[in-house]
Structures are given as structure tokens and as C-alpha cells.
mmCIF file of C-alpha atoms in Angstrom:
data_model
loop_
_atom_site.group_PDB
_atom_site.id
_atom_site.type_symbol
_atom_site.label_atom_id
_atom_site.label_comp_id
_atom_site.label_asym_id
_atom_site.label_seq_id
_atom_site.Cartn_x
_atom_site.Cartn_y
_atom_site.Cartn_z
ATOM 1 C CA MET A 1 14.484 -23.976 -23.812
ATOM 2 C CA SER A 2 14.632 -26.337 -21.001
ATOM 3 C CA LYS A 3 11.545 -26.777 -18.764
ATOM 4 C CA GLN A 4 13.462 -25.850 -15.674
ATOM 5 C CA SER A 5 13.768 -22.297 -17.188
ATOM 6 C CA PHE A 6 10.903 -20.694 -16.178
ATOM 7 C CA TYR A 7 10.516 -20.531 -12.284
ATOM 8 C CA TYR A 8 6.976 -20.463 -10.552
ATOM 9 C CA GLY A 9 8.050 -17.427 -8.356
ATOM 10 C CA TRP A 10 6.789 -15.380 -11.419
ATOM 11 C CA VAL A 11 3.460 -16.726 -11.257
ATOM 12 C CA ILE A 12 3.488 -15.940 -8.078
ATOM 13 C CA VAL A 13 4.339 -12.062 -8.609
ATOM 14 C CA GLY A 14 1.995 -11.969 -11.379
ATOM 15 C CA VAL A 15 -1.110 -13.518 -8.813
ATOM 16 C CA ALA A 16 -0.089 -10.974 -6.106
ATOM 17 C CA PHE A 17 0.179 -7.946 -8.716
ATOM 18 C CA LEU A 18 -3.476 -8.774 -10.040
ATOM 19 C CA MET A 19 -4.562 -9.284 -6.228
ATOM 20 C CA LEU A 20 -3.374 -5.356 -5.373
ATOM 21 C CA PHE A 21 -4.432 -4.166 -8.607
ATOM 22 C CA ILE A 22 -7.954 -5.565 -8.475
ATOM 23 C CA THR A 23 -8.652 -4.589 -4.671
ATOM 24 C CA SER A 24 -7.064 -1.541 -4.292
ATOM 25 C CA GLY A 25 -8.559 -0.424 -7.727
ATOM 26 C CA ILE A 26 -12.194 -1.213 -6.101
ATOM 27 C CA ILE A 27 -11.201 0.173 -2.791
ATOM 28 C CA MET A 28 -9.278 2.915 -3.203
ATOM 29 C CA THR A 29 -11.633 4.451 -5.571
ATOM 30 C CA PHE A 30 -14.622 4.902 -3.190
ATOM 31 C CA GLY A 31 -14.874 8.831 -3.627
ATOM 32 C CA VAL A 32 -16.540 7.617 -7.102
ATOM 33 C CA PHE A 33 -19.515 6.566 -5.236
ATOM 34 C CA VAL A 34 -19.524 9.505 -1.946
ATOM 35 C CA GLU A 35 -21.735 12.015 -4.086
ATOM 36 C CA THR A 36 -24.502 9.233 -5.224
ATOM 37 C CA MET A 37 -24.955 7.695 -2.077
ATOM 38 C CA THR A 38 -25.173 11.015 0.219
ATOM 39 C CA GLY A 39 -27.197 12.254 -2.629
ATOM 40 C CA GLU A 40 -29.536 9.003 -2.569
ATOM 41 C CA LEU A 41 -29.540 8.343 1.353
ATOM 42 C CA SER A 42 -29.128 12.215 2.559
ATOM 43 C CA TRP A 43 -26.164 11.211 4.196
ATOM 44 C CA SER A 44 -24.088 14.403 5.137
ATOM 45 C CA LYS A 45 -20.442 14.148 3.941
ATOM 46 C CA THR A 46 -19.032 13.997 7.823
ATOM 47 C CA GLY A 47 -21.289 11.051 8.173
ATOM 48 C CA ILE A 48 -19.995 9.040 5.034
ATOM 49 C CA SER A 49 -16.244 10.347 6.286
ATOM 50 C CA ILE A 50 -16.624 8.763 9.627
ATOM 51 C CA GLY A 51 -16.729 5.268 8.068
ATOM 52 C CA ILE A 52 -14.047 6.259 5.416
ATOM 53 C CA ALA A 53 -11.317 7.699 8.275
ATOM 54 C CA MET A 54 -12.928 4.193 10.215
ATOM 55 C CA PHE A 55 -11.577 2.242 7.624
ATOM 56 C CA MET A 56 -8.284 3.857 7.231
ATOM 57 C CA LEU A 57 -7.584 3.736 10.792
ATOM 58 C CA ILE A 58 -8.667 -0.500 11.249
ATOM 59 C CA GLN A 59 -6.741 -1.250 8.193
ATOM 60 C CA GLY A 60 -3.548 0.040 9.898
ATOM 61 C CA LEU A 61 -4.477 -1.545 13.414
ATOM 62 C CA LEU A 62 -4.834 -4.219 12.089
ATOM 63 C CA SER A 63 -1.921 -4.804 9.695
ATOM 64 C CA PRO A 64 0.650 -6.258 12.462
ATOM 65 C CA TYR A 65 -2.099 -9.110 13.552
ATOM 66 C CA ILE A 66 -2.840 -9.899 9.669
ATOM 67 C CA GLY A 67 0.948 -9.969 9.053
ATOM 68 C CA SER A 68 1.363 -12.359 11.971
ATOM 69 C CA LEU A 69 -1.047 -14.527 10.956
ATOM 70 C CA VAL A 70 0.498 -14.864 7.508
ATOM 71 C CA ASP A 71 3.801 -15.602 9.144
ATOM 72 C CA GLN A 72 2.150 -18.569 11.549
ATOM 73 C CA TYR A 73 -0.159 -19.922 9.150
ATOM 74 C CA GLY A 74 0.939 -18.901 5.497
ATOM 75 C CA PRO A 75 -0.108 -16.288 2.910
ATOM 76 C CA ARG A 76 -2.381 -18.786 0.953
ATOM 77 C CA LYS A 77 -4.877 -19.564 3.748
ATOM 78 C CA VAL A 78 -5.267 -15.689 4.765
ATOM 79 C CA ILE A 79 -5.244 -13.905 1.800
ATOM 80 C CA SER A 80 -8.061 -16.760 0.143
ATOM 81 C CA ILE A 81 -10.605 -16.454 3.530
ATOM 82 C CA GLY A 82 -9.791 -12.677 3.302
ATOM 83 C CA VAL A 83 -10.657 -12.236 -0.603
ATOM 84 C CA LEU A 84 -13.744 -14.137 -0.346
ATOM 85 C CA CYS A 85 -14.660 -12.443 2.581
ATOM 86 C CA LEU A 86 -14.057 -8.990 0.853
ATOM 87 C CA ALA A 87 -15.955 -10.027 -2.018
ATOM 88 C CA ILE A 88 -19.244 -10.872 0.048
ATOM 89 C CA VAL A 89 -18.874 -7.437 2.090
ATOM 90 C CA VAL A 90 -18.594 -5.660 -1.164
ATOM 91 C CA GLY A 91 -21.624 -6.931 -2.430
ATOM 92 C CA LEU A 92 -23.274 -6.431 0.878
ATOM 93 C CA ILE A 93 -22.870 -2.843 0.723
ATOM 94 C CA SER A 94 -25.030 -2.522 -1.850
ATOM 95 C CA THR A 95 -28.113 -2.887 0.648
ATOM 96 C CA VAL A 96 -27.289 -0.256 3.010
ATOM 97 C CA SER A 97 -30.238 1.929 3.925
ATOM 98 C CA ALA A 98 -28.975 3.944 7.260
ATOM 99 C CA LEU A 99 -25.227 5.100 8.101
ATOM 100 C CA TRP A 100 -24.847 2.720 10.609
ATOM 101 C CA HIS A 101 -24.928 0.215 7.835
ATOM 102 C CA PHE A 102 -22.355 1.589 6.160
ATOM 103 C CA ILE A 103 -20.033 2.097 8.905
ATOM 104 C CA LEU A 104 -20.141 -1.440 9.868
ATOM 105 C CA LEU A 105 -19.658 -3.004 6.432
ATOM 106 C CA TYR A 106 -17.447 -0.387 5.164
ATOM 107 C CA GLY A 107 -15.458 1.100 7.752
ATOM 108 C CA VAL A 108 -14.994 -2.268 9.900
ATOM 109 C CA LEU A 109 -15.303 -5.053 7.866
ATOM 110 C CA ALA A 110 -14.421 -4.453 4.520
ATOM 111 C CA ALA A 111 -11.427 -2.709 6.122
ATOM 112 C CA LEU A 112 -10.784 -6.245 8.512
ATOM 113 C CA ALA A 113 -11.220 -8.071 4.945
ATOM 114 C CA TYR A 114 -9.044 -5.846 2.395
ATOM 115 C CA THR A 115 -6.207 -5.632 5.168
ATOM 116 C CA THR A 116 -5.619 -9.528 4.306
ATOM 117 C CA THR A 117 -4.733 -8.033 0.180
ATOM 118 C CA THR A 118 -3.000 -5.286 0.697
ATOM 119 C CA LEU A 119 0.893 -4.474 0.564
ATOM 120 C CA VAL A 120 1.712 -6.133 3.674
ATOM 121 C CA THR A 121 0.420 -9.887 2.761
ATOM 122 C CA GLY A 122 1.442 -9.502 -0.951
ATOM 123 C CA SER A 123 5.335 -8.764 -0.268
ATOM 124 C CA ALA A 124 5.456 -11.132 2.494
ATOM 125 C CA LEU A 125 4.339 -13.730 -0.193
ATOM 126 C CA VAL A 126 6.312 -12.752 -2.774
ATOM 127 C CA ALA A 127 9.717 -12.219 -0.449
ATOM 128 C CA ARG A 128 9.384 -16.441 0.051
ATOM 129 C CA TRP A 129 10.034 -16.888 -3.219
ATOM 130 C CA PHE A 130 12.810 -14.364 -3.803
ATOM 131 C CA GLU A 131 16.404 -13.821 -2.684
ATOM 132 C CA LYS A 132 18.765 -12.210 -5.313
ATOM 133 C CA LYS A 133 15.857 -10.457 -7.456
ATOM 134 C CA ARG A 134 13.476 -9.833 -4.244
ATOM 135 C CA GLY A 135 13.708 -5.779 -4.974
ATOM 136 C CA LEU A 136 12.495 -6.651 -8.709
ATOM 137 C CA ALA A 137 9.762 -9.047 -7.918
ATOM 138 C CA ILE A 138 8.340 -6.583 -4.905
ATOM 139 C CA GLY A 139 8.503 -3.965 -6.901
ATOM 140 C CA ILE A 140 6.581 -5.359 -9.978
ATOM 141 C CA THR A 141 3.693 -7.039 -7.350
ATOM 142 C CA MET A 142 3.326 -3.291 -5.855
ATOM 143 C CA SER A 143 3.074 -1.329 -9.220
ATOM 144 C CA GLY A 144 -0.639 -2.726 -8.953
ATOM 145 C CA PHE A 145 -1.437 -0.501 -6.190
ATOM 146 C CA PRO A 146 -1.208 2.716 -7.892
ATOM 147 C CA LEU A 147 -2.475 0.971 -10.937
ATOM 148 C CA GLY A 148 -5.520 0.212 -9.941
ATOM 149 C CA PRO A 149 -7.258 3.189 -9.169
ATOM 150 C CA MET A 150 -6.161 4.259 -12.600
ATOM 151 C CA VAL A 151 -8.071 1.434 -14.876
ATOM 152 C CA PHE A 152 -10.880 1.212 -11.633
ATOM 153 C CA SER A 153 -11.611 4.944 -11.594
ATOM 154 C CA PRO A 154 -13.413 4.999 -14.985
ATOM 155 C CA PHE A 155 -14.563 1.977 -15.268
ATOM 156 C CA ILE A 156 -16.838 2.132 -11.887
ATOM 157 C CA THR A 157 -17.988 5.439 -12.742
ATOM 158 C CA TYR A 158 -18.680 4.188 -16.308
ATOM 159 C CA LEU A 159 -20.699 1.379 -13.750
ATOM 160 C CA VAL A 160 -22.131 3.710 -11.513
ATOM 161 C CA LEU A 161 -23.831 5.774 -14.504
ATOM 162 C CA THR A 162 -25.352 3.292 -16.136
ATOM 163 C CA PHE A 163 -26.170 0.731 -13.415
ATOM 164 C CA GLY A 164 -26.544 2.505 -10.394
ATOM 165 C CA TRP A 165 -24.339 2.441 -7.398
ATOM 166 C CA ARG A 166 -26.416 -0.549 -5.701
ATOM 167 C CA GLN A 167 -26.066 -3.002 -8.735
ATOM 168 C CA SER A 168 -22.516 -1.593 -9.168
ATOM 169 C CA PHE A 169 -21.263 -2.652 -5.638
ATOM 170 C CA ILE A 170 -22.734 -6.185 -6.624
ATOM 171 C CA LEU A 171 -20.958 -6.264 -9.827
ATOM 172 C CA LEU A 172 -17.232 -5.348 -8.037
ATOM 173 C CA GLY A 173 -17.665 -8.136 -5.577
ATOM 174 C CA LEU A 174 -18.729 -10.562 -8.241
ATOM 175 C CA ILE A 175 -15.319 -9.713 -9.900
ATOM 176 C CA ILE A 176 -13.305 -10.584 -6.395
ATOM 177 C CA GLY A 177 -15.192 -13.516 -5.663
ATOM 178 C CA LEU A 178 -15.557 -15.331 -9.022
ATOM 179 C CA VAL A 179 -12.328 -13.903 -10.687
ATOM 180 C CA LEU A 180 -9.423 -13.256 -7.653
ATOM 181 C CA PHE A 181 -10.630 -16.093 -5.687
ATOM 182 C CA PRO A 182 -10.061 -18.712 -7.632
ATOM 183 C CA ILE A 183 -7.125 -17.517 -9.260
ATOM 184 C CA ILE A 184 -5.597 -16.967 -5.306
ATOM 185 C CA LEU A 185 -7.072 -20.641 -4.527
ATOM 186 C CA PHE A 186 -5.587 -22.461 -7.297
ATOM 187 C CA LEU A 187 -2.474 -20.558 -8.392
ATOM 188 C CA VAL A 188 -0.821 -19.166 -4.942
ATOM 189 C CA LYS A 189 1.898 -21.663 -3.079
ATOM 190 C CA ASP A 190 3.351 -20.580 0.107
ATOM 191 C CA SER A 191 6.587 -21.405 -0.693
ATOM 192 C CA PRO A 192 9.184 -22.648 -3.032
ATOM 193 C CA LEU A 193 10.333 -25.883 -0.697
ATOM 194 C CA SER A 194 8.711 -28.880 -0.830
ATOM 195 C CA GLU A 195 6.411 -30.281 1.822
ATOM 196 C CA GLU A 196 9.167 -32.190 3.093
ATOM 197 C CA GLU A 197 11.265 -29.069 3.453
ATOM 198 C CA GLN A 198 8.573 -27.151 4.851
ATOM 199 C CA GLU A 199 7.706 -29.514 7.408
ATOM 200 C CA ALA A 200 11.267 -29.169 8.386
ATOM 201 C CA GLU A 201 11.621 -25.352 8.603
ATOM 202 C CA LYS A 202 8.427 -25.232 10.685
ATOM 203 C CA ALA A 203 9.953 -27.505 13.129
ATOM 204 C CA LYS A 204 12.729 -25.591 13.244
ATOM 205 C CA GLN A 205 10.749 -22.370 13.731
ATOM 206 C CA SER A 206 9.107 -23.634 16.461
ATOM 207 C CA GLN A 207 12.221 -24.352 18.709
ATOM 208 C CA MET A 208 13.000 -20.687 18.133
ATOM 209 C CA PRO A 209 11.382 -17.751 20.289
ATOM 210 C CA PRO A 210 8.926 -15.716 18.296
ATOM 211 C CA LEU A 211 9.795 -12.577 17.795
ATOM 212 C CA LYS A 212 8.033 -10.528 20.308
ATOM 213 C CA TYR A 213 6.589 -6.680 19.255
ATOM 214 C CA ARG A 214 8.135 -5.214 22.524
ATOM 215 C CA GLU A 215 11.321 -6.496 21.454
ATOM 216 C CA LEU A 216 10.739 -5.232 17.738
ATOM 217 C CA ILE A 217 9.851 -1.709 18.456
ATOM 218 C CA LYS A 218 13.297 -1.313 20.524
ATOM 219 C CA GLN A 219 15.481 -2.236 17.803
ATOM 220 C CA SER A 220 17.316 0.822 15.610
ATOM 221 C CA PRO A 221 16.290 -0.866 12.032
ATOM 222 C CA TYR A 222 12.482 -0.628 13.011
ATOM 223 C CA LEU A 223 12.481 2.635 14.269
ATOM 224 C CA LYS A 224 14.253 3.833 11.346
ATOM 225 C CA LEU A 225 12.711 2.291 8.699
ATOM 226 C CA ALA A 226 9.022 3.066 10.796
ATOM 227 C CA GLY A 227 10.151 6.354 11.333
ATOM 228 C CA ALA A 228 10.524 7.348 7.639
ATOM 229 C CA TYR A 229 7.277 5.328 6.446
ATOM 230 C CA PHE A 230 5.322 7.678 9.068
ATOM 231 C CA THR A 231 6.598 10.226 7.177
ATOM 232 C CA CYS A 232 5.956 8.411 3.885
ATOM 233 C CA GLY A 233 1.980 8.084 4.873
ATOM 234 C CA PHE A 234 2.090 11.815 6.227
ATOM 235 C CA THR A 235 2.981 12.789 2.803
ATOM 236 C CA MET A 236 1.018 10.773 0.777
ATOM 237 C CA SER A 237 -1.918 12.051 2.508
ATOM 238 C CA ILE A 238 -1.247 15.749 2.179
ATOM 239 C CA ILE A 239 -1.118 14.833 -1.910
ATOM 240 C CA SER A 240 -4.509 12.663 -1.794
ATOM 241 C CA ASN A 241 -6.696 15.050 0.214
ATOM 242 C CA HIS A 242 -5.010 18.462 -0.256
ATOM 243 C CA TYR A 243 -3.235 18.631 -3.431
ATOM 244 C CA HIS A 244 -6.101 19.478 -5.633
ATOM 245 C CA GLY A 245 -6.838 22.424 -2.563
ATOM 246 C CA HIS A 246 -3.186 23.508 -2.665
ATOM 247 C CA THR A 247 -3.294 24.000 -6.374
ATOM 248 C CA VAL A 248 -6.648 26.175 -7.160
ATOM 249 C CA ASN A 249 -5.483 28.261 -4.026
ATOM 250 C CA GLU A 250 -2.632 29.148 -5.669
ATOM 251 C CA GLY A 251 -4.079 30.208 -8.848
ATOM 252 C CA PHE A 252 -3.976 27.062 -10.969
ATOM 253 C CA SER A 253 -7.186 25.617 -12.521
ATOM 254 C CA LEU A 254 -9.018 22.273 -11.236
ATOM 255 C CA ILE A 255 -7.686 20.508 -14.258
ATOM 256 C CA ILE A 256 -4.513 21.297 -14.461
ATOM 257 C CA GLY A 257 -4.397 19.882 -10.697
ATOM 258 C CA SER A 258 -6.137 16.781 -11.721
ATOM 259 C CA ASN A 259 -3.931 16.229 -15.268
ATOM 260 C CA THR A 260 -0.717 16.681 -12.905
ATOM 261 C CA LEU A 261 -1.979 13.824 -10.000
ATOM 262 C CA ALA A 262 -2.270 11.900 -13.012
ATOM 263 C CA LEU A 263 0.885 12.505 -14.423
ATOM 264 C CA MET A 264 1.839 11.434 -10.925
ATOM 265 C CA ALA A 265 0.022 7.772 -10.574
ATOM 266 C CA ILE A 266 0.904 6.986 -14.128
ATOM 267 C CA LEU A 267 4.929 7.684 -13.216
ATOM 268 C CA ALA A 268 4.485 5.813 -9.934
ATOM 269 C CA PHE A 269 3.672 2.542 -11.785
ATOM 270 C CA ALA A 270 7.118 2.885 -13.392
ATOM 271 C CA GLY A 271 9.029 4.191 -10.608
ATOM 272 C CA THR A 272 7.904 1.388 -7.992
ATOM 273 C CA ILE A 273 9.240 -1.210 -10.757
ATOM 274 C CA LEU A 274 12.386 0.676 -11.259
ATOM 275 C CA SER A 275 13.406 1.576 -7.735
ATOM 276 C CA GLY A 276 12.873 -2.265 -7.237
ATOM 277 C CA TYR A 277 15.150 -3.400 -10.160
ATOM 278 C CA VAL A 278 17.719 -1.540 -8.877
ATOM 279 C CA SER A 279 17.652 -1.769 -5.373
ATOM 280 C CA ASP A 280 18.863 -5.712 -6.296
ATOM 281 C CA PHE A 281 22.073 -3.934 -7.653
ATOM 282 C CA ILE A 282 23.087 -0.878 -5.423
ATOM 283 C CA GLY A 283 21.655 -1.515 -1.968
ATOM 284 C CA ARG A 284 18.038 -1.287 -1.016
ATOM 285 C CA ASN A 285 18.536 1.278 1.390
ATOM 286 C CA TYR A 286 20.382 3.849 -0.699
ATOM 287 C CA VAL A 287 18.042 3.472 -3.339
ATOM 288 C CA LEU A 288 14.801 4.079 -0.424
ATOM 289 C CA SER A 289 16.948 7.299 0.723
ATOM 290 C CA LEU A 290 16.822 8.294 -2.748
ATOM 291 C CA VAL A 291 13.168 8.108 -2.825
ATOM 292 C CA TYR A 292 12.755 10.093 -0.027
ATOM 293 C CA PHE A 293 14.714 12.689 -0.714
ATOM 294 C CA LEU A 294 13.100 13.261 -4.015
ATOM 295 C CA ARG A 295 9.829 13.414 -2.357
ATOM 296 C CA GLY A 296 10.983 16.031 -0.374
ATOM 297 C CA ALA A 297 12.388 17.935 -3.271
ATOM 298 C CA ALA A 298 8.705 17.579 -4.802
ATOM 299 C CA PHE A 299 7.152 18.537 -1.515
ATOM 300 C CA LEU A 300 9.464 21.917 -1.551
ATOM 301 C CA THR A 301 8.959 22.426 -5.062
ATOM 302 C CA ILE A 302 4.892 22.025 -4.757
ATOM 303 C CA ALA A 303 5.331 24.507 -2.094
ATOM 304 C CA PHE A 304 7.194 27.112 -3.992
ATOM 305 C CA ALA A 305 5.914 26.325 -7.822
ATOM 306 C CA PRO A 306 5.372 29.813 -9.630
ATOM 307 C CA ASN A 307 4.222 28.544 -12.744
ATOM 308 C CA LEU A 308 2.966 25.270 -14.419
ATOM 309 C CA THR A 309 6.607 24.368 -15.766
ATOM 310 C CA VAL A 310 7.518 24.204 -12.400
ATOM 311 C CA LEU A 311 4.498 22.169 -10.920
ATOM 312 C CA ILE A 312 5.210 19.475 -14.183
ATOM 313 C CA ILE A 313 8.846 19.137 -12.121
ATOM 314 C CA ALA A 314 7.304 18.568 -9.249
ATOM 315 C CA ALA A 315 5.104 16.462 -10.361
ATOM 316 C CA VAL A 316 7.596 14.307 -11.998
ATOM 317 C CA LEU A 317 9.567 14.157 -8.916
ATOM 318 C CA PHE A 318 6.850 12.772 -6.926
ATOM 319 C CA GLY A 319 5.396 10.610 -9.299
ATOM 320 C CA ILE A 320 8.639 8.594 -9.415
ATOM 321 C CA SER A 321 8.834 8.284 -5.449
ATOM 322 C CA TRP A 322 5.272 7.894 -5.149
ATOM 323 C CA THR A 323 4.717 4.196 -4.109
ATOM 324 C CA SER A 324 8.555 3.083 -4.257
ATOM 325 C CA THR A 325 8.519 3.379 -0.740
ATOM 326 C CA GLY A 326 6.662 0.399 -0.030
ATOM 327 C CA PRO A 327 8.246 -2.614 -1.994
ATOM 328 C CA LEU A 328 12.007 -0.706 -0.644
ATOM 329 C CA THR A 329 10.759 -1.037 2.869
ATOM 330 C CA SER A 330 9.154 -4.302 2.892
ATOM 331 C CA ALA A 331 12.299 -6.147 0.681
ATOM 332 C CA LEU A 332 14.483 -4.314 3.557
ATOM 333 C CA SER A 333 12.029 -6.155 6.306
ATOM 334 C CA GLY A 334 12.376 -9.193 4.730
ATOM 335 C CA GLN A 335 16.269 -8.590 4.665
ATOM 336 C CA ILE A 336 16.662 -7.663 8.095
ATOM 337 C CA TRP A 337 14.533 -9.919 9.755
ATOM 338 C CA GLY A 338 14.128 -12.736 7.413
ATOM 339 C CA VAL A 339 10.864 -13.652 5.274
ATOM 340 C CA LYS A 340 9.448 -15.891 7.828
ATOM 341 C CA GLN A 341 8.476 -12.648 10.013
ATOM 342 C CA MET A 342 8.038 -10.421 7.249
ATOM 343 C CA GLY A 343 4.439 -10.176 7.690
ATOM 344 C CA LYS A 344 4.326 -8.979 11.528
ATOM 345 C CA VAL A 345 7.206 -6.777 11.181
ATOM 346 C CA PHE A 346 6.173 -4.791 7.986
ATOM 347 C CA GLY A 347 2.824 -5.180 9.526
ATOM 348 C CA ALA A 348 4.421 -3.040 12.355
ATOM 349 C CA ILE A 349 6.133 -0.207 9.808
ATOM 350 C CA PHE A 350 2.259 -0.313 8.032
ATOM 351 C CA LEU A 351 0.489 0.983 10.870
ATOM 352 C CA VAL A 352 2.978 3.804 11.690
ATOM 353 C CA HIS A 353 2.415 4.926 7.702
ATOM 354 C CA GLN A 354 -1.464 4.694 8.603
ATOM 355 C CA ILE A 355 -1.060 6.908 11.570
ATOM 356 C CA GLY A 356 1.085 9.231 9.517
ATOM 357 C CA ALA A 357 -1.471 8.907 6.555
ATOM 358 C CA SER A 358 -4.309 10.221 9.430
ATOM 359 C CA LEU A 359 -2.560 13.061 10.723
ATOM 360 C CA GLY A 360 -1.554 14.480 7.510
ATOM 361 C CA ALA A 361 -5.332 14.569 6.679
ATOM 362 C CA LEU A 362 -6.130 16.244 9.613
ATOM 363 C CA LEU A 363 -3.004 18.539 9.968
ATOM 364 C CA GLY A 364 -3.743 19.717 6.255
ATOM 365 C CA GLY A 365 -7.284 20.884 7.388
ATOM 366 C CA ILE A 366 -5.985 22.794 10.418
ATOM 367 C CA ILE A 367 -3.157 24.591 8.803
ATOM 368 C CA PHE A 368 -5.361 25.607 6.253
ATOM 369 C CA ASP A 369 -8.168 26.923 8.352
ATOM 370 C CA HIS A 370 -5.595 29.159 10.416
ATOM 371 C CA THR A 371 -3.364 30.370 7.496
ATOM 372 C CA HIS A 372 -5.771 29.944 4.577
ATOM 373 C CA SER A 373 -3.116 28.282 2.635
ATOM 374 C CA TYR A 374 -1.758 24.778 2.371
ATOM 375 C CA PHE A 375 1.950 26.570 1.948
ATOM 376 C CA TRP A 376 3.354 25.556 5.397
ATOM 377 C CA LEU A 377 1.412 22.059 5.420
ATOM 378 C CA PHE A 378 4.188 21.179 2.014
ATOM 379 C CA ILE A 379 7.124 22.777 3.974
ATOM 380 C CA LEU A 380 6.329 20.585 6.734
ATOM 381 C CA GLY A 381 5.985 17.583 4.617
ATOM 382 C CA GLY A 382 9.508 18.311 2.742
ATOM 383 C CA VAL A 383 11.539 18.642 5.718
ATOM 384 C CA LEU A 384 9.902 15.520 7.232
ATOM 385 C CA LEU A 385 10.871 13.721 4.107
ATOM 386 C CA PHE A 386 14.784 14.735 4.433
ATOM 387 C CA VAL A 387 14.277 13.388 8.025
ATOM 388 C CA GLY A 388 13.448 10.009 6.051
ATOM 389 C CA THR A 389 15.973 10.381 3.806
ATOM 390 C CA ALA A 390 18.871 10.692 6.769
ATOM 391 C CA LEU A 391 16.850 7.519 8.328
ATOM 392 C CA THR A 392 17.007 5.511 5.717
ATOM 393 C CA TYR A 393 20.426 5.791 4.552
ATOM 394 C CA THR A 394 21.807 4.917 8.028
ATOM 395 C CA VAL A 395 19.799 1.390 7.757
ATOM 396 C CA LYS A 396 22.150 -1.374 7.844
ATOM 397 C CA GLU A 397 21.294 -4.177 5.696
ATOM 398 C CA GLN A 398 22.292 -7.760 7.828
ATOM 399 C CA ASN A 399 20.176 -9.990 8.646
ATOM 400 C CA ILE A 400 19.250 -9.763 12.866
ATOM 401 C CA SER A 401 17.346 -12.830 12.657
ATOM 402 C CA ASN A 402 18.433 -16.405 12.402
ATOM 403 C CA LYS A 403 15.149 -17.419 10.691
ATOM 404 C CA ASN A 404 16.361 -17.812 6.971
ATOM 405 C CA VAL A 405 14.485 -19.463 4.786
ATOM 406 C CA LYS A 406 15.666 -21.960 2.140
ATOM 407 C CA VAL A 407 15.208 -19.968 -1.526
ATOM 408 C CA SER A 408 15.295 -21.423 -4.766
ATOM 409 C CA ALA A 409 18.594 -20.749 -6.747
ATOM 410 C CA SER A 410 16.265 -19.746 -9.930
ATOM 411 C CA SER A 411 14.760 -16.740 -8.073
#
């Protein structure tokens, strides 16, 4: 086997996968800490929910700006600084004694640091290394997002029960700082281009006017992808916040709700990789449209599910489409606007996703309070997902940017 048979881009994929696996595993399983923290510190659930809601909002608002920093300074600098800051902030959460400490550290500072390690930065990094296999590469990378919470949830539960929540935050901060930070610092490279080629590319970029947000939000591909991604955030939030309540309200046991949700998470890992792989061959907009259709069918099936068998079918449909939207949307962003603007564009799309997520959580509570059921919430989610199906099906994949980037033929 020749020495040139291995492409370094796959190391980048591995590092980006590990980043999403660790950071999402730690941040997205914060619910494990809620009971012990509120009990010990005598905080209300509303109080701690303010910090969690602020985290989601700030993450969404910052995504376009973090994406712009990645485009301007390169993924390595932005991600390295962010990971180091996240390690420090997670460790400092162990010191909180007042609610405002938590809101500041988790709701603001952790959100800022975590935004540098999410789907936006991970996909922007990987996209620079791949062209022909970009869908597969980003799919593998983003599969770390659903896998992380699956693995870290029982691990963090063990830490909390064994060492307490304060010591657990210290240990998690050390994992980020002593494991993830050095790996990113020493293994991540911004581009497969040589230093001379990168300098030439920067000179070329400097002669072109940057893409402005007010121009971006008027473009048809952005409106379609962002509109569809709004429905993604809206419905993901419904599953995360109201699926358990719906299953119990419809007569299923809490265990059934938990087990079907676990099935969704397992299938999401496989679906994310598979959808990215398939999109490299038959067109990303068509695969993305199919993903939205399957999720819409899942929502309507959940709404009308008369028994466990039908609920399992719905779980399968939702699972294989759960996190597949991320790699496909980001890959399309790179294909349409160019990888050098991908951070800014996907960040702006992700902001709309987070707005949808916030509304999904809020509207679910409002609908239940008025109807004593989540039925119409899932119907609404299904209808919106079919709108997302139509929007993504009509997205044209041609590049509308002159900022194309040279990528190795091995990619």
C-alpha cells in the first residue's frame, strides 16, 4: 500500500467527531444535574430553567458570528480557544452557590464557549477537506452529536451518584481540557492546501466583497434551507421536551416512552452517517427532502399511535431522520455558497433552527395547558415538516459563490 493512500482529511473527521461526541455528551445531558443541584441549593425548577433557556438562546444568536470567525481566522484557532474556555467554565460551575452564578456560567459563558464546538464549526472544518465525499464525511462527524449524550448520560449519572455534582463538573472540565484540547491543538489543520496555497487563497478572498447577512437572507436557497431547518428545530424540541409527556398522556408507560426514545437515538447515529453517504451519489436536496418527509410521517404516526407496535414504527421513522438534517444542510451550504463562507451561512441557518427549538418547547406547554393533550402539537409538527419537505426538494445545488476552494483529489 502506498504512503499516499491515506488522506489526512479522515483524521480531521475523527477529531471533529470526537469534539462533538465529548462536548454534546457533557452539555446536552445537563438534566442529570438538575435534581441534585436544585435540591442542595434550594433553587426552583423555573430558576434553573432560565439558565437553560438562556443557554439555547445565546447559542443560537452567536452561531452566525462564530461561523464568521471560523471563515475569517480558520477553524483551528476558533475551536481551540473555545474548547479551552469550555473546559474552564465547566470546571467553574462546580463553585456556584447562587442562581445568578449558574445563569452567568452556564447560561452565558458556557453557551459562548460551546458554540465554538458545535455542528457549525465541526462541519465548516470538515467541509474544507472534502468535496466528492463531503456528505459522508460530515455525516460521520455529526454522528458524534447523538452518540455523545447516549454514552455520557449513564457515565455522568455514575459520577454524580459516586462523587457528587460539584466534583463531577470538575472531572468533566478536566476531560475537556486534558483530553480534547490537546487533540484539537496538535491534530487539527485548517486546510489541505499548502501554506503558499493558503496565502494565495487569502489574497484572492481579500479582493472579493464578503457576503453580507442582509444579502444572504434575501437569497432563495437560504430562505428555503432556513425555513426547513426551523421546522427541524421546532420538532426536535417537541421530542426532547414533550415526547415523554405525550406517551404517558396517551396511556403508555414512562418506561415505554424512555425505551422508544432510546431506540430513536440509536437509529439517529446510523441515519446520520447513512444519509450523508447516500447524498454524495443521488443529490443532497433530494435526500434532505426525504428526511423531512420521514420525520413528518413519524410525527403524524406518533399523534395517532393506537398501540405499542405503531409507536415503535414511529420511533424508527423519526430515529433514522432525527439528526440527518444537520450534515445535509451544512453540506448544501458549502456546496451552494462555497466552503470559505460555510461557517457564516450555516451559522445563520442554525440561528433559525434555535428559534424553532425555543418555540417548540414553549408552544407545547401552551397547547397542553389549553387542550390537556399534545395531539395537536404533533399534528402541527407533522404539517410543518411536510412544508420543509417541499422547501428542500426545490433547492438548487449549483454554486452561487465565486469563492471556490481547491481540495485534494484524495477527498
